Structures are given as structure tokens and as C-alpha cells.
Coordinates of C-alpha atoms in Angstrom, one line a residue:
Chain A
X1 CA 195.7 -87.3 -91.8
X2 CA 192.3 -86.0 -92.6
X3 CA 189.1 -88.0 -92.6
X4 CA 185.9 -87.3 -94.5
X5 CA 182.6 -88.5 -93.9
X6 CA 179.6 -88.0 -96.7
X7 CA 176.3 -88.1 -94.9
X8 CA 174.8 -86.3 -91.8
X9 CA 172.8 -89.4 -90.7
X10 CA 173.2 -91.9 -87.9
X11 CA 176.2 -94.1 -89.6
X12 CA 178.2 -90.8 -90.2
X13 CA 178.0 -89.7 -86.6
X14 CA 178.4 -92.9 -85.0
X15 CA 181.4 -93.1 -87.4
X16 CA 182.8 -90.2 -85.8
X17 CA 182.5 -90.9 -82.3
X18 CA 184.5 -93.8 -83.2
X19 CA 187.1 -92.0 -84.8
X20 CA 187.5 -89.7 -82.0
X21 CA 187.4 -92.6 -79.7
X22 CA 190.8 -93.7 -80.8
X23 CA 192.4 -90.5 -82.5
X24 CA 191.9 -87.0 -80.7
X25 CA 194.0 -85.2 -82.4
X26 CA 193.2 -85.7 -86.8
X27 CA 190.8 -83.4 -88.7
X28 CA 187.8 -84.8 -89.1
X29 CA 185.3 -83.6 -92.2
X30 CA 181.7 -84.3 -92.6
X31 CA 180.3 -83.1 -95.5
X32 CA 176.2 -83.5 -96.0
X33 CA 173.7 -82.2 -98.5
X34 CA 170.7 -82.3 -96.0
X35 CA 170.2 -78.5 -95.2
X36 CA 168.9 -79.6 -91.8
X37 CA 172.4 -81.9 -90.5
X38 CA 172.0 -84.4 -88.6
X39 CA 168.4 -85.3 -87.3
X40 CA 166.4 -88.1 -86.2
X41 CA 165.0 -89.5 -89.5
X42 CA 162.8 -92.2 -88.2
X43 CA 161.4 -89.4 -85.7
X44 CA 159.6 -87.6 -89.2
X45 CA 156.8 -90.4 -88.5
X46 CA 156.2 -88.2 -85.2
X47 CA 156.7 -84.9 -86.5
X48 CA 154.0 -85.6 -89.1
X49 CA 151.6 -87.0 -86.8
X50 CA 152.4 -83.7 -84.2
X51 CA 153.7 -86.4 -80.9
X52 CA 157.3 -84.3 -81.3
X53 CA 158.0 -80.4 -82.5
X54 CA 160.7 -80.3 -85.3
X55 CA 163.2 -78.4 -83.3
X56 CA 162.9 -81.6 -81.0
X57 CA 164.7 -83.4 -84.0
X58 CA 167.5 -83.0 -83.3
X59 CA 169.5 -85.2 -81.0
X60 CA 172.9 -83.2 -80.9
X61 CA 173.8 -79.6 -80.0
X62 CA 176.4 -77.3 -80.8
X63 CA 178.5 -78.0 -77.8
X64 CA 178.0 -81.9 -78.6
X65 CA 179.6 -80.9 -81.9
X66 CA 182.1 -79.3 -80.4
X67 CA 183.4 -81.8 -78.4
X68 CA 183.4 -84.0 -81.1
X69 CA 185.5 -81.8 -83.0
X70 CA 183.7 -82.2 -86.5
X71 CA 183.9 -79.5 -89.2
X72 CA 180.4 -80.1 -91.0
X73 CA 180.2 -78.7 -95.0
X74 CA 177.3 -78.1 -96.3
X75 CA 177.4 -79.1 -99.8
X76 CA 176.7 -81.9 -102.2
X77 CA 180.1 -84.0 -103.2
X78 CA 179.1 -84.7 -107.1
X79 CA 182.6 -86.7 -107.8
X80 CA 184.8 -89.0 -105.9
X81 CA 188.5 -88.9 -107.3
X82 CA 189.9 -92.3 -105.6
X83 CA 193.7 -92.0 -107.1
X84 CA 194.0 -88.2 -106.1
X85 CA 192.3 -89.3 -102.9
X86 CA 190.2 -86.1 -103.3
X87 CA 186.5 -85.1 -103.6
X88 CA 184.5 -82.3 -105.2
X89 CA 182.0 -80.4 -103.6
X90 CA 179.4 -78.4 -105.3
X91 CA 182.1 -78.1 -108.2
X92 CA 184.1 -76.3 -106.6
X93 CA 188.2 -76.5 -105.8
X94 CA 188.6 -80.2 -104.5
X95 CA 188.5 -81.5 -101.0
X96 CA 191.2 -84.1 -99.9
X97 CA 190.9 -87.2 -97.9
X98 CA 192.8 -90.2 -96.2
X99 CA 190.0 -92.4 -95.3
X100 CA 186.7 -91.5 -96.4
X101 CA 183.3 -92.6 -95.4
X102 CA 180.4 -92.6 -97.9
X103 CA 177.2 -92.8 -95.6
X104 CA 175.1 -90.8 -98.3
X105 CA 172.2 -93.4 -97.1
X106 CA 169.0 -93.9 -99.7
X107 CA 166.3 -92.2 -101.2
X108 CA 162.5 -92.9 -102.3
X109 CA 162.4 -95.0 -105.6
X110 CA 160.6 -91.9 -107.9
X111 CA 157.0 -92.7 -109.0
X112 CA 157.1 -93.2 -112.6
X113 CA 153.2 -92.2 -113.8
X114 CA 152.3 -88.8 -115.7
X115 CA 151.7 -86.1 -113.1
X116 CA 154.0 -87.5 -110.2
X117 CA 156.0 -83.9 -111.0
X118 CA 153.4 -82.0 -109.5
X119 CA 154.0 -80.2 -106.2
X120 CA 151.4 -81.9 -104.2
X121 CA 153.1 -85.1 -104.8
X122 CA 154.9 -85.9 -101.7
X123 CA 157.5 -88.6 -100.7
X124 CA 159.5 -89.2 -96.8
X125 CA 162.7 -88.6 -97.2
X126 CA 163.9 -85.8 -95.5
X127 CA 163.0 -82.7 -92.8
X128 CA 162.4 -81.0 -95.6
X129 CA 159.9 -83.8 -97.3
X130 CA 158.0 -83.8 -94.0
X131 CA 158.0 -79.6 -93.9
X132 CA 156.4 -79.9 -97.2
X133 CA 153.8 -82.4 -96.2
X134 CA 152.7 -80.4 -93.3
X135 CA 152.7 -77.4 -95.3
X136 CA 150.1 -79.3 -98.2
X137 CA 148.0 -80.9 -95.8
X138 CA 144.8 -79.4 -95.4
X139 CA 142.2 -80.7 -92.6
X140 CA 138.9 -82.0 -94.6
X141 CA 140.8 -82.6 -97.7
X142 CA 141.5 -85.7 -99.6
X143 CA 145.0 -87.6 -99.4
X144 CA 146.0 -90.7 -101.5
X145 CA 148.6 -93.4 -100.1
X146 CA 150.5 -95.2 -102.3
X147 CA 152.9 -98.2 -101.9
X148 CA 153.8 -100.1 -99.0
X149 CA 155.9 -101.1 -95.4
X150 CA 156.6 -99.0 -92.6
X151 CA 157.1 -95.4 -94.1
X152 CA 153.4 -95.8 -96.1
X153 CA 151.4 -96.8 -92.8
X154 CA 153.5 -93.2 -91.5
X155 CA 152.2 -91.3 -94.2
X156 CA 148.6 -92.6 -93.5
X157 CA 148.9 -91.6 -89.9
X158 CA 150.0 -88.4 -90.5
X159 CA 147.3 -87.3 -92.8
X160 CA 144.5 -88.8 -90.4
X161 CA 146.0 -87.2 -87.6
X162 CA 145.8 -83.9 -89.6
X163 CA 142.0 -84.5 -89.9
X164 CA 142.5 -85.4 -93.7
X165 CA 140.4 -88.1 -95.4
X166 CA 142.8 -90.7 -96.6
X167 CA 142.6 -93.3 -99.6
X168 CA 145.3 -96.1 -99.0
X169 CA 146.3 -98.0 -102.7
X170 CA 147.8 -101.5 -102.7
X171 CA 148.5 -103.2 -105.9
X172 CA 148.5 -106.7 -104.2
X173 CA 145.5 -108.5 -102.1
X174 CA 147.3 -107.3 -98.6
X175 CA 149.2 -105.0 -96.9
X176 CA 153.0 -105.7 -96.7
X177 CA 152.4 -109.9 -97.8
X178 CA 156.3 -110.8 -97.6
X179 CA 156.7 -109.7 -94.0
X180 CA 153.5 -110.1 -92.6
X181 CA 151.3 -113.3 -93.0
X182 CA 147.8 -113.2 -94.3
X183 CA 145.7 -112.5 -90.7
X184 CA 148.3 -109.7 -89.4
X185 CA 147.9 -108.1 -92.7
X186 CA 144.5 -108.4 -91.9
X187 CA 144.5 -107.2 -88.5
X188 CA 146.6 -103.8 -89.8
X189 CA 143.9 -103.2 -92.5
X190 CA 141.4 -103.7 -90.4
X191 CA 142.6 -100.8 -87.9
X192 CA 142.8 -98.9 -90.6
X193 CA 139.2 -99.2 -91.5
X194 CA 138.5 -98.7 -88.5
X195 CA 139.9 -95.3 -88.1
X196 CA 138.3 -94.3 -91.4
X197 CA 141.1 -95.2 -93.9
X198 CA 139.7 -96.0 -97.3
X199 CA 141.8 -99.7 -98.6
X200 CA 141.8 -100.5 -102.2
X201 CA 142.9 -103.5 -103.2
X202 CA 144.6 -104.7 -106.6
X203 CA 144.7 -100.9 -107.4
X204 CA 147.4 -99.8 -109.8
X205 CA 147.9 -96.2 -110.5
X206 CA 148.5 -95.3 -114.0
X207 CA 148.1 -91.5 -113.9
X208 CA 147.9 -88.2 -111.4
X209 CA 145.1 -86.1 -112.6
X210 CA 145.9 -82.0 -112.6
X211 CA 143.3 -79.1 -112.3
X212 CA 144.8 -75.4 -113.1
X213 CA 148.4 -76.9 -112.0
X214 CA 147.6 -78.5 -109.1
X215 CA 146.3 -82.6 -108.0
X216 CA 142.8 -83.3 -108.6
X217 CA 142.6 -87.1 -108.7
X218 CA 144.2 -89.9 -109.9
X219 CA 142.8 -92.7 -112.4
X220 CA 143.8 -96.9 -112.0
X221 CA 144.4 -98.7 -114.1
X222 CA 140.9 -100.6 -114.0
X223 CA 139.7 -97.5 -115.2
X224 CA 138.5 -96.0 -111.7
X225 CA 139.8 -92.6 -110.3
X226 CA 139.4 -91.1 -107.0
X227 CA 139.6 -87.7 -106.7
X228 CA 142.1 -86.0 -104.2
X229 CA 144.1 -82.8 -103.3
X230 CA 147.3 -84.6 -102.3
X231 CA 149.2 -87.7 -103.4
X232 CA 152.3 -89.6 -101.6
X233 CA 154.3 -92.5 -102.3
X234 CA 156.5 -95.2 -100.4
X235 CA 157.0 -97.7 -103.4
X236 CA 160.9 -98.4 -101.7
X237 CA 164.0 -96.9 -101.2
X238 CA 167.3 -97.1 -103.5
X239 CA 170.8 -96.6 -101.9
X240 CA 172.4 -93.4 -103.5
X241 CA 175.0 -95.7 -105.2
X242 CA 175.9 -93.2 -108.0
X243 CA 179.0 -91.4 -106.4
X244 CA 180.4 -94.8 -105.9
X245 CA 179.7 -96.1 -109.6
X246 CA 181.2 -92.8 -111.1
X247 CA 184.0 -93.9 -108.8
X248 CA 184.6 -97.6 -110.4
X249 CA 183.5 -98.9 -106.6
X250 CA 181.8 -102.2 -107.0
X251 CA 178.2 -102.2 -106.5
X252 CA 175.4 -104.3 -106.5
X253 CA 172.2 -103.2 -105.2
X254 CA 174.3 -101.1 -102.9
X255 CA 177.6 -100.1 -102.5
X256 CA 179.2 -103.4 -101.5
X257 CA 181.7 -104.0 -98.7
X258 CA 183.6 -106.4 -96.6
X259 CA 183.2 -107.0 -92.9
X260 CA 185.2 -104.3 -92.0
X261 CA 182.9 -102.2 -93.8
X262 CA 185.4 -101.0 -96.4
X263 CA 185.0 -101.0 -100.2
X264 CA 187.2 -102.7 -102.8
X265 CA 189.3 -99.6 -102.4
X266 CA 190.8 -99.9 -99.0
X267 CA 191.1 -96.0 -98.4
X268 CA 186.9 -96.0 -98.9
X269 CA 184.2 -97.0 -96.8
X270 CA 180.8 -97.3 -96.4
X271 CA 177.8 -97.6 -93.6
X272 CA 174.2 -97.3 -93.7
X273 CA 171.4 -97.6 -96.1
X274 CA 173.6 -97.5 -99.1
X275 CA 176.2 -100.5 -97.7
X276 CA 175.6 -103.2 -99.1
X277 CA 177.3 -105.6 -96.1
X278 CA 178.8 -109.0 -96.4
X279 CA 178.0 -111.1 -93.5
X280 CA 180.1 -113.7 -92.5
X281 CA 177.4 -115.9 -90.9
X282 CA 175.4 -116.3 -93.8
X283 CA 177.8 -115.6 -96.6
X284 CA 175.6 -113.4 -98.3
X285 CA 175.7 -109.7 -98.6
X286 CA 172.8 -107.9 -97.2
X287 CA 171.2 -104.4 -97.0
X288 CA 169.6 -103.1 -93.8
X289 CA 167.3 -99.9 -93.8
X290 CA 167.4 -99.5 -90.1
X291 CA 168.5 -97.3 -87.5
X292 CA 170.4 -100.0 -85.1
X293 CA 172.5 -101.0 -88.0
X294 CA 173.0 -98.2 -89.4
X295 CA 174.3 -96.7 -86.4
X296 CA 176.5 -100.2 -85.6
X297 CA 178.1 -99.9 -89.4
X298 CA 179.2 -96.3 -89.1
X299 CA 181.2 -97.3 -85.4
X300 CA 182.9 -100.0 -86.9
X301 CA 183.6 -98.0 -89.9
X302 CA 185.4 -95.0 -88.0
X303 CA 187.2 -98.0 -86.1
X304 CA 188.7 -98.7 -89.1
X305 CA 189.5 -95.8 -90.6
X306 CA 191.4 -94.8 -87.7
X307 CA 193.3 -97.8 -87.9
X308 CA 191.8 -100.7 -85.7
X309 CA 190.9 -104.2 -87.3
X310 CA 186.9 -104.6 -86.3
X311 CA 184.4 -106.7 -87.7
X312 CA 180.7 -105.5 -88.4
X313 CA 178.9 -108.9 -87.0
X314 CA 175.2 -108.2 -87.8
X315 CA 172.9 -109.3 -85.7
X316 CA 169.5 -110.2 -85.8
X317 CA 167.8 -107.1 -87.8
X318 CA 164.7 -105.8 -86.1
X319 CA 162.9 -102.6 -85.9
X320 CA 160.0 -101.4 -83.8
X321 CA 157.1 -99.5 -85.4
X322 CA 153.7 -98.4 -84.9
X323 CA 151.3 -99.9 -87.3
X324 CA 148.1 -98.3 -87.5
X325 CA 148.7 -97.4 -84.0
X326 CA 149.5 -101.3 -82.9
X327 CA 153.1 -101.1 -81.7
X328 CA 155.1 -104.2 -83.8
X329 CA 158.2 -105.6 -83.3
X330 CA 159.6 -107.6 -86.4
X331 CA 162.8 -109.9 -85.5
X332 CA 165.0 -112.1 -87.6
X333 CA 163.9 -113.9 -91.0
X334 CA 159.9 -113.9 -90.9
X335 CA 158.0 -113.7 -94.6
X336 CA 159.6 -114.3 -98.1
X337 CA 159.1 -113.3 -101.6
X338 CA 157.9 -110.0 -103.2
X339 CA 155.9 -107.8 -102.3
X340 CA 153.9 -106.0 -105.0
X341 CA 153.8 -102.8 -103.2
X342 CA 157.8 -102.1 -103.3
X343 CA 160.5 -101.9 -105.3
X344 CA 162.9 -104.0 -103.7
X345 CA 163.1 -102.6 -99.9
X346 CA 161.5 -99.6 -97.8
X347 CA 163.1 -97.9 -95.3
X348 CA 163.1 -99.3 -91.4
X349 CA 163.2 -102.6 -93.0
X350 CA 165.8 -105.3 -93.8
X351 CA 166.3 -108.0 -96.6
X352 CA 166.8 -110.5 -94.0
X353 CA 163.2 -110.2 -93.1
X354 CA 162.1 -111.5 -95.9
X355 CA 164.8 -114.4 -96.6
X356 CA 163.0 -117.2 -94.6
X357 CA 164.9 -120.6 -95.1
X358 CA 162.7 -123.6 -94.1
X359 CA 160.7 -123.0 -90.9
X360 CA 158.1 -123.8 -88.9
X361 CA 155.6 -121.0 -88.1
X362 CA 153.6 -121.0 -84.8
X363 CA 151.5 -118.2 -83.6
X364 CA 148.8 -117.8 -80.7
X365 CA 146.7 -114.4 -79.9
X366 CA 143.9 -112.6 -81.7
X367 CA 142.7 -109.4 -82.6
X368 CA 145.6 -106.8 -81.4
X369 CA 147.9 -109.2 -79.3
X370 CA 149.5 -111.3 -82.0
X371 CA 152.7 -113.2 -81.5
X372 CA 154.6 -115.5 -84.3
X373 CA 157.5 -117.7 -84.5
X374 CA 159.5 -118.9 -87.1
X375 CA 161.0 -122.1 -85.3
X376 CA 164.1 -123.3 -86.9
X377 CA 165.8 -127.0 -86.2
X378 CA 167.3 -125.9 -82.8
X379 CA 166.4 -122.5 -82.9
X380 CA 164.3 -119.5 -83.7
X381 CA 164.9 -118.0 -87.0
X382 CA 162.5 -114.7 -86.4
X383 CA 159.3 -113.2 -84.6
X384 CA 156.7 -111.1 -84.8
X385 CA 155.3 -109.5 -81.7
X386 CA 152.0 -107.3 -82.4
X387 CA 150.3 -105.5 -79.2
X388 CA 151.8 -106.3 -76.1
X389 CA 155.3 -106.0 -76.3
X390 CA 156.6 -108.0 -73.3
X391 CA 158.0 -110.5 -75.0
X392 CA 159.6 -108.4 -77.5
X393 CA 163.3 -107.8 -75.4
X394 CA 163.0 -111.0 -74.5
X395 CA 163.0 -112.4 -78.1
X396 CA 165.3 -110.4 -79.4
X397 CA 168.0 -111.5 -77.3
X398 CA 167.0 -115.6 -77.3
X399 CA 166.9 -114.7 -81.4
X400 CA 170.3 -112.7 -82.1
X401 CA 172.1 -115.0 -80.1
X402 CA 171.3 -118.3 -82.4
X403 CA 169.7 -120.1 -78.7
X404 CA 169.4 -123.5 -78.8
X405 CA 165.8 -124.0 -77.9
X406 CA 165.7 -127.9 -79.0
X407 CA 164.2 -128.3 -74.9
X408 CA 160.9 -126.3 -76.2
X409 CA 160.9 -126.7 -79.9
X410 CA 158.0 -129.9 -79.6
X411 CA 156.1 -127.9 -77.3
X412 CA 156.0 -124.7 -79.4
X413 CA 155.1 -126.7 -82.4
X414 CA 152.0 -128.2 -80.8
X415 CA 148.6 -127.5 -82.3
X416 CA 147.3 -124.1 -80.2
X417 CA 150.6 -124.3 -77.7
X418 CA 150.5 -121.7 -75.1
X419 CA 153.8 -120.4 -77.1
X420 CA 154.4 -116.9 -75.0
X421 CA 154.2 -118.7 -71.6
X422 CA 156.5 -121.1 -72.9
X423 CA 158.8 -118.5 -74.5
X424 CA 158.3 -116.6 -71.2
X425 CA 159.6 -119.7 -69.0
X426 CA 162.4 -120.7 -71.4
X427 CA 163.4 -116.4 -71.1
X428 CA 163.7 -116.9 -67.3
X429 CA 165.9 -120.1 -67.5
X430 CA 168.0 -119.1 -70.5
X431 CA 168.9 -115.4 -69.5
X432 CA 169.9 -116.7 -66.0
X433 CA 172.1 -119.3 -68.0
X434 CA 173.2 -116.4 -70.8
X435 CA 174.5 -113.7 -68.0
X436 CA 176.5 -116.0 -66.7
Chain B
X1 CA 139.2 -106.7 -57.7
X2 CA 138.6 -106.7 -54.1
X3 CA 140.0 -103.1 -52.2
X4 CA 143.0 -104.4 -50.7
X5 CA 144.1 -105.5 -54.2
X6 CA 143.9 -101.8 -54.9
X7 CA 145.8 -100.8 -52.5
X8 CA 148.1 -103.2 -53.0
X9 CA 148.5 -101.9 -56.5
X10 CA 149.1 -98.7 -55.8
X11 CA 151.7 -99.5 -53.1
X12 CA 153.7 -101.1 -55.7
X13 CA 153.2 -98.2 -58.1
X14 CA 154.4 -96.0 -55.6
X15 CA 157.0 -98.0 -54.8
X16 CA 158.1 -98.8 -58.3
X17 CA 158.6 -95.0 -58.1
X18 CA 160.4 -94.6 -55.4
X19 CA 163.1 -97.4 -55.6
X20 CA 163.3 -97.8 -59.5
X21 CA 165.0 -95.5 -62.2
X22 CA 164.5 -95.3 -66.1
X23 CA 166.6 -97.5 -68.1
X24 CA 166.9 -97.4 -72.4
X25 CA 167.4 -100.2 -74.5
X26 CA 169.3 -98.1 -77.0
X27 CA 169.4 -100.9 -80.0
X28 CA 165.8 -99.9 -80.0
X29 CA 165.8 -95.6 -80.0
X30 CA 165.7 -93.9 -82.9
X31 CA 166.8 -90.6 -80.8
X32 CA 163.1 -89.0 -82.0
X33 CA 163.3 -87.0 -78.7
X34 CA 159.8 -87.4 -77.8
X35 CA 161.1 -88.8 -74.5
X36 CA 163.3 -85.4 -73.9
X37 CA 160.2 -83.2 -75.1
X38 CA 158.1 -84.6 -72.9
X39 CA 160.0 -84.3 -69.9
X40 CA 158.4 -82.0 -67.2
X41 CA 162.1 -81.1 -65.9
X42 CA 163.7 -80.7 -69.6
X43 CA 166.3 -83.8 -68.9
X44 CA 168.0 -85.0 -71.8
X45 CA 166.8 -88.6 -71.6
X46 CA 167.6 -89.3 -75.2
X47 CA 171.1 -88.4 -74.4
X48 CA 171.0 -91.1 -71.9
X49 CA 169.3 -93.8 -74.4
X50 CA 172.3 -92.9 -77.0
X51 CA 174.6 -93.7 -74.5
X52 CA 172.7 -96.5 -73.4
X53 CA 172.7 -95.2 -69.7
X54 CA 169.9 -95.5 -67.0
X55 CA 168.5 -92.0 -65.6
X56 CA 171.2 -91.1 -62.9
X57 CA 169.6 -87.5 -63.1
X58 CA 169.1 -86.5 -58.9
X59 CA 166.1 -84.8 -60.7
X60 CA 164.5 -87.0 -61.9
X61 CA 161.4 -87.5 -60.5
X62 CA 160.3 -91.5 -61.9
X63 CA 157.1 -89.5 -63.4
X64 CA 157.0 -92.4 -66.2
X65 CA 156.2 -89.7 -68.9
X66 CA 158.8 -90.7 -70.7
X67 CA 158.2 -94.5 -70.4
X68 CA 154.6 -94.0 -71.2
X69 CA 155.3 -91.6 -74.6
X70 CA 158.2 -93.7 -76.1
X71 CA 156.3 -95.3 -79.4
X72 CA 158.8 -97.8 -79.4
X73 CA 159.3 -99.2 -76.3
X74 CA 163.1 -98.0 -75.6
X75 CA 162.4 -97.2 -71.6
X76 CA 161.1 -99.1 -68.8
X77 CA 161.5 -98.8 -65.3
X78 CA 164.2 -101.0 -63.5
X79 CA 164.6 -101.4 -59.6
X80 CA 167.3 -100.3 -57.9
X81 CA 168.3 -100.9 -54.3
X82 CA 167.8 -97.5 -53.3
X83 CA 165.3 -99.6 -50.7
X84 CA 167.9 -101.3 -49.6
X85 CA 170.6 -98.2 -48.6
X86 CA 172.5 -98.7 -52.0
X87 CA 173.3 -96.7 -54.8
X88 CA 172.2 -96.8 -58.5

């Protein structure tokens, strides 16, 4: 029995602590075409902006590996042979599997203007990506931002905290409009000002301009161009699906699977940014670009594979992020429609977030303490906690766990309802209830 | 803020200290490590937030470093009954 895992990221190694968790004994194979391994993704925000030293990337050591007892192959697998249960990497002689994983996770959708081959045009994908950045950004130089969500806003903040100047481009009226409503867009774009960020609105970038083989500007589509010295992009991520279409896997916008994670091939699963999950809750199959998931998908996964029957339940997506330095929580279902910044998602992001059925929103605070709800019938679809971030465990919980909240419902709803006391009153009750 | 509310204050920082250890949330770390890098003693506290285990480490020393340089909110301190003769 040998199982192999494509992908060094979160959902490969959690799926290997699961396998070992129930078979000691079975070779284990994870094969990854990130030079680097495993390494905290999400944590490239904080290398760029200096808080963490790249060696600090890296949550595992050897004797971590070790104990796992994981053979890791560097290499990039370019075919999947399903009925010869076999693989090839790099092209050479063919690797073979029982169970596989495919955790290959996504990539940045490509910018598709002339010029976006140049080398100071950067994207956040990888260690590498981020090396790259660091290595282009110049203090008292220029640096562009275009596209949206989380990993745009991480871009931004890494270039101001190398002393850069830094023009932010957004196609649409607001920063991220179906996940944020109109005044916490606001209140992001405003901190940005505020720390010298240069917004333009309705901008569309039609070209990169190039001086002796190198960025010198770009021109919009209005006919304007800014000049600059370095340009990167966060117009969405795409799953890296293409292994699993040579492979006849089916495939929508990622690689789809059932609950128990596994493809319509039963010896073939998947976990990560490139699953594309069905959920029994709501019926629908659902991509998550987030860590928590990520790293929930890959246990069950290696469960699986070594032979148990468990089900991946998602629970209520939500990520934590810094936006322009106001730490944000985003919970459950809370914005809908498109957003003209991306192409479909970004990463640390979820399509739930932006699924909102019909809900009532309430909100109270101001300025940098902003809290919303998205009140269901009997319960609270989603939340957004800006600022002060007591009330973000708390939420969490009441939200992945579907609470009935039909005792506070009128009272949130009120016109300027003191809704964090009351969401703080109905936490004290409901947990005491909930633990036991 | 009158003095003794100071004092008070710092009493409870202190024994906030004292009694409590640091406990993760591990559905919210990302394992960036700056909670381990930042660590005057060089304890693996993202080890401990992967496993979704509170500080048992006899050295640490309930600095808050940690708590205060998370970026996402993973650590907080929680009271133990240490005051009270128990264990963690």
C-alpha cells in the first residue's frame, strides 16, 4: 500500500498526519513542485511587510518530518494515469499509487495586458513570489496595485512598509463591494489614504509601459498613465485543475468531490484550494481559499484514504486579516454579487461569503470599531467584526453552530440597537447552555 | 482614573500573569510563526497552536509577546487555578 500526496501545503500535511494517525506502518509519498516545501503561505503577508524572517516560515522541522515518516519529492507530476494507478514526475519513469491526494492548491489568475511579461511584474503566490518582491522593491520608488481582496491590501502593505510610494487601481467604485458594504469599504480606503496610498477609482489597466526592458508606467484605459517602477496583481486565484482534466476527473471550477473528499474516481482525492467540496448542508458544491479549511479537508482526506468513512462537514468559513492595518474578521454569508476587481475568488476567501440568501443587515460602531450582522429568520447567517475583535470568538461559534437566536432577533433588528451588548449577553447565556 | 484604580489595574495585570497561561484558537493560526519568533525564550508556541494546546512550557514566562504580536488574534491569556493550588 503506498499513498501519494501532490502538494506541500496545509491540506497535504494535515492529510498526512491523518494517515499516520491510523496506519503506522504504509509508505507515504508527498511529491511538491514548490522548491521551498511546506511553509506558512498566508505568513508571506508578514514576510513582505518584515513582522516575520523567512526562515521563520516554516512551521515543521526535519525531525517533525521524521516522525511523520513522509518521503517528500521534489518535482512536478505533469500526468495522472488513473487505470495504471500511476503518476509521472518531471517525465521521468512513473511513480505508483493506491490512494492519491491531489492538494496542488491554486495560483494567481495571469494579467492579460501587453507588458504583464516583464520581470518587475509581481504576483503572491509562492516564497519565491515574495523573494522576488523583496528583491524589486526599492525604498522611494513607485509601486502599482492592482485587483482586489485580502492578498491586494498585502501587497499594498508591503510596499509602504518598504518606504515605496504605492498607487492602488480598482476598476469598480469600492474596494472589495461583494464582501464588504459600501461604509467598510470606505473605512479601508480611507486608512489607506491615510497612510499615503494613492486610490483610483473606475481605473482599468489596458497596458504596462517598458523603458530599456524594464516597467516605466502603465496607461488606463481612460487614457491616463501613471508612471511606476513596479507593478503587481491580485485579480483572483484559479484552482490548478489541469492534472485532474488530463485525467478525465470531473471538474467544475475546481476539482469536484464528495463529502468524503474523494473524486469520481474512488482511488483519488482531493483537499484545498483546488477541491471543489460538496456540502451536504447546503447542497451546493463550494470552494474555500482558506487555511482552516484547507487544513480540515486534507485530515478527512488521509482518513479516508487509509480506510475510515469521515465526512468533511464545513463549517462556517471565516478568516482573519489585517486590512490596512484594521484587524477583520469575516464570518458566514455577508455580501453578494461580483466584484469587479476579481476573477471569480482571491485567496483567504470563500464563495460562501458572498452567497447571501435573504437577510437582514444590522450594524453599530464608526470609524475603526465596525460590527455587522446578517440576521437570518432564527439565526445569524454571517458577521463582520472590524477593530475590536472581542466579539469575534464569540460569533464564530453562535454562527457555525446554526444558534437559534429568535430570543434577540427583534432586539438586534431595532433602529441603532446596542447589537454587541446584546450579542455579548446572548454569548454568556448561550455558551453556558452550548458546553453543556 | 483615580490612583487606586491604577493600582488596581496593575494588580490584575500582574495577576493575570501570574495565574493565567497562553491558550491558541488554532481554527484561527495560519502557523506564520511570528508568535515563535518573537519569543524571548525560543518556545515553539506555534507548535502549540497547531496542536491546539495551551502553553504548558514550565518556561514560559506569561510575557504576552506572543499575545500582543499575533495579527490575527490566535492567543489570549486564560486563567488557571494555579491561585488556587491546582494544576494547568
Amino acid at each position: 500500500m503506498r499513498y501519494v500526496i501532490i502538494g506541500s501545503g496545509v491540506a497535504g500535511l494535515s492529510a498526512c498526519e491523518a494517515i499516520r494517525s491510523l496506519d503506522k506502518t504504509n509508505e507515504i509519498i508527498m511529491v511538491g513542485d514548490d522548491p521551498h516545501g511546506y511553509y506558512s503561505r498566508p505568513g508571506l503577508a508578514y514576510y513582505l511587510t518584515s513582522e516575520i524572517h523567512d526562515k521563520g516560515l516554516y512551521p515543521r522541522g526535519k525531525n517533525n518530518w521524521q516522525s511523520l515518516d513522509v518521503q517528500f519529492v521534489q518535482g512536478r507530476v505533469t500526468r495522472i494515469l488513473p487505470n495504471e494507478h500511476q503518476l509521472i514526475v518531471d517525465e521521468k519513469s512513473p511513480l505508483s499509487y493506491d490512494k492519491l491526494l491531489i492538494a496542488v492548491g491554486s495560483q494567481a489568475v495571469r494579467l492579460d495586458v501587453p507588458g504583464a511579461d516583464l520581470n518587475e511584474v509581481v504576483k503572491l503566490d509562492h516564497l519565491e513570489d515574495a523573494r522576488q518582491i523583496l528583491k524589486l522593491a526599492r525604498r522611494g520608488k513607485t509601486a502599482i496595485v492592482v485587483g482586489g481582496g485580502i492578498t491586494a491590501l498585502e501587497l499594498v502593505d508591503g510596499f509602504r512598509a518598504r518606504g515605496m510610494k504605492v498607487h492602488y487601481l480598482l476598476r469598480g467604485d469600492r474596494y472589495w463591494s461583494n464582501v464588504l458594504d459600501e461604509q467598510e469599504s470606505r473605512i479601508i480606503e480611507h486608512r489607506l489614504k491615510e497612510e499615503g496610498v494613492k486610490i483610483h477609482h473606475r481605473a482599468e489597466l489596458i497596458e504596462i509601459l517598458e523603458k530599456r526592458g524594464r516597467v516605466d508606467g502603465i496607461r488606463l484605459l481612460d487614457g491616463r498613465s501613471l508612471r511606476c517602477n513596479l507593478l503587481a496583481y491580485a485579480i483572483g486565484i484559479r484552482p490548478r485543475v489541469e492534472l485532474a482534466r488530463d485525467a478525465e476527473l470531473a471538474i467544475d471550477r475546481g476539482i469536484l468531490a464528495n463529502e468524503y473528499l474523494q473524486t469520481n474516481n474512488p482511488d483519488i482525492y482531493v483537499a484545498g484550494d483546488v477541491a471543489q467540496v460538496y456540502d451536504p448542508l447546503s447542497g451546493r458544491s463550494i470552494i474555500d481559499s482558506l487555511w482552516g479549511p484547507a487544513r480540515e479537508q486534507g485530515f478527512a482526506a488521509g482518513l479516508n484514504m487509509a480506510g475510515d468513512k469521515k465526512a468533511y462537514i464545513k463549517s462556517a468559513p471565516f478568516n482573519v486579516t489585517r486590512l490596512a492595518g484594521l484587524t477583520t474578521t469575516i464570518i458566514g454569508t455577508i455580501g453578494r454579487g461580483v466584484d469587479e476587481d476579481l476573477i471569480g475568488i482571491a485567496r483567504g476567501d470563500s464563495e460562501t461569503w458572498r452567497s447571501l440568501p435573504d437577510a437582514i443587515a444590522t450594524q453599530s460602531g464608526f470609524d475603526v470599531n465596525r460590527l455587522r450582522l446578517m440576521v437570518g429568520k432564527n439565526s445569524l447567517l454571517g458577521a463582520i467584526v472590524m477593530g475590536n475583535q472581542k466579539l469575534s470568538i464569540p460569533l464564530e461559534k453562535i454562527i457555525s453552530a446554526g444558534a437559534d437566536i429568535t430570543a434577540i432577533r427583534d432586539k438586534l433588528l431595532q433602529p441603532g440597537a446596542p447589537i454587541a451588548d446584546i450579542i455579548a449577553e446572548f454569548w454568556t447565556s448561550w455558551r453556558a447552555q452550548y458546553a453543556s | 482614573m483615580s490612583f487606586r484604580n491604577i493600582f488596581e489595574n496593575d494588580k490584575t495585570h500582574h495577576t493575570a500573569l501570574a495565574t493565567g497561561h497562553v491558550v491558541p484558537d488554532y481554527s484561527r493560526c495560519v502557523q506564520c510563526g511570528i508568535c515563535s519568533y518573537n519569543c524571548p525564550i525560543g518556545i515553539d508556541v506555534r507548535g502549540y497552536a497547531w496542536r491546539g494546546e495551551g502553553i504548558k512550557s514550565s518556561e514560559c514566562l506569561t510575557c504576552g509577546e506572543c499575545v500582543a504580536r499575533c495579527p490575527r488574534g490566535v492567543l489570549r491569556f486564560a486563567h488557571t487555578n494555579l491561585d488556587k493550588g491546582g494544576a494547568l
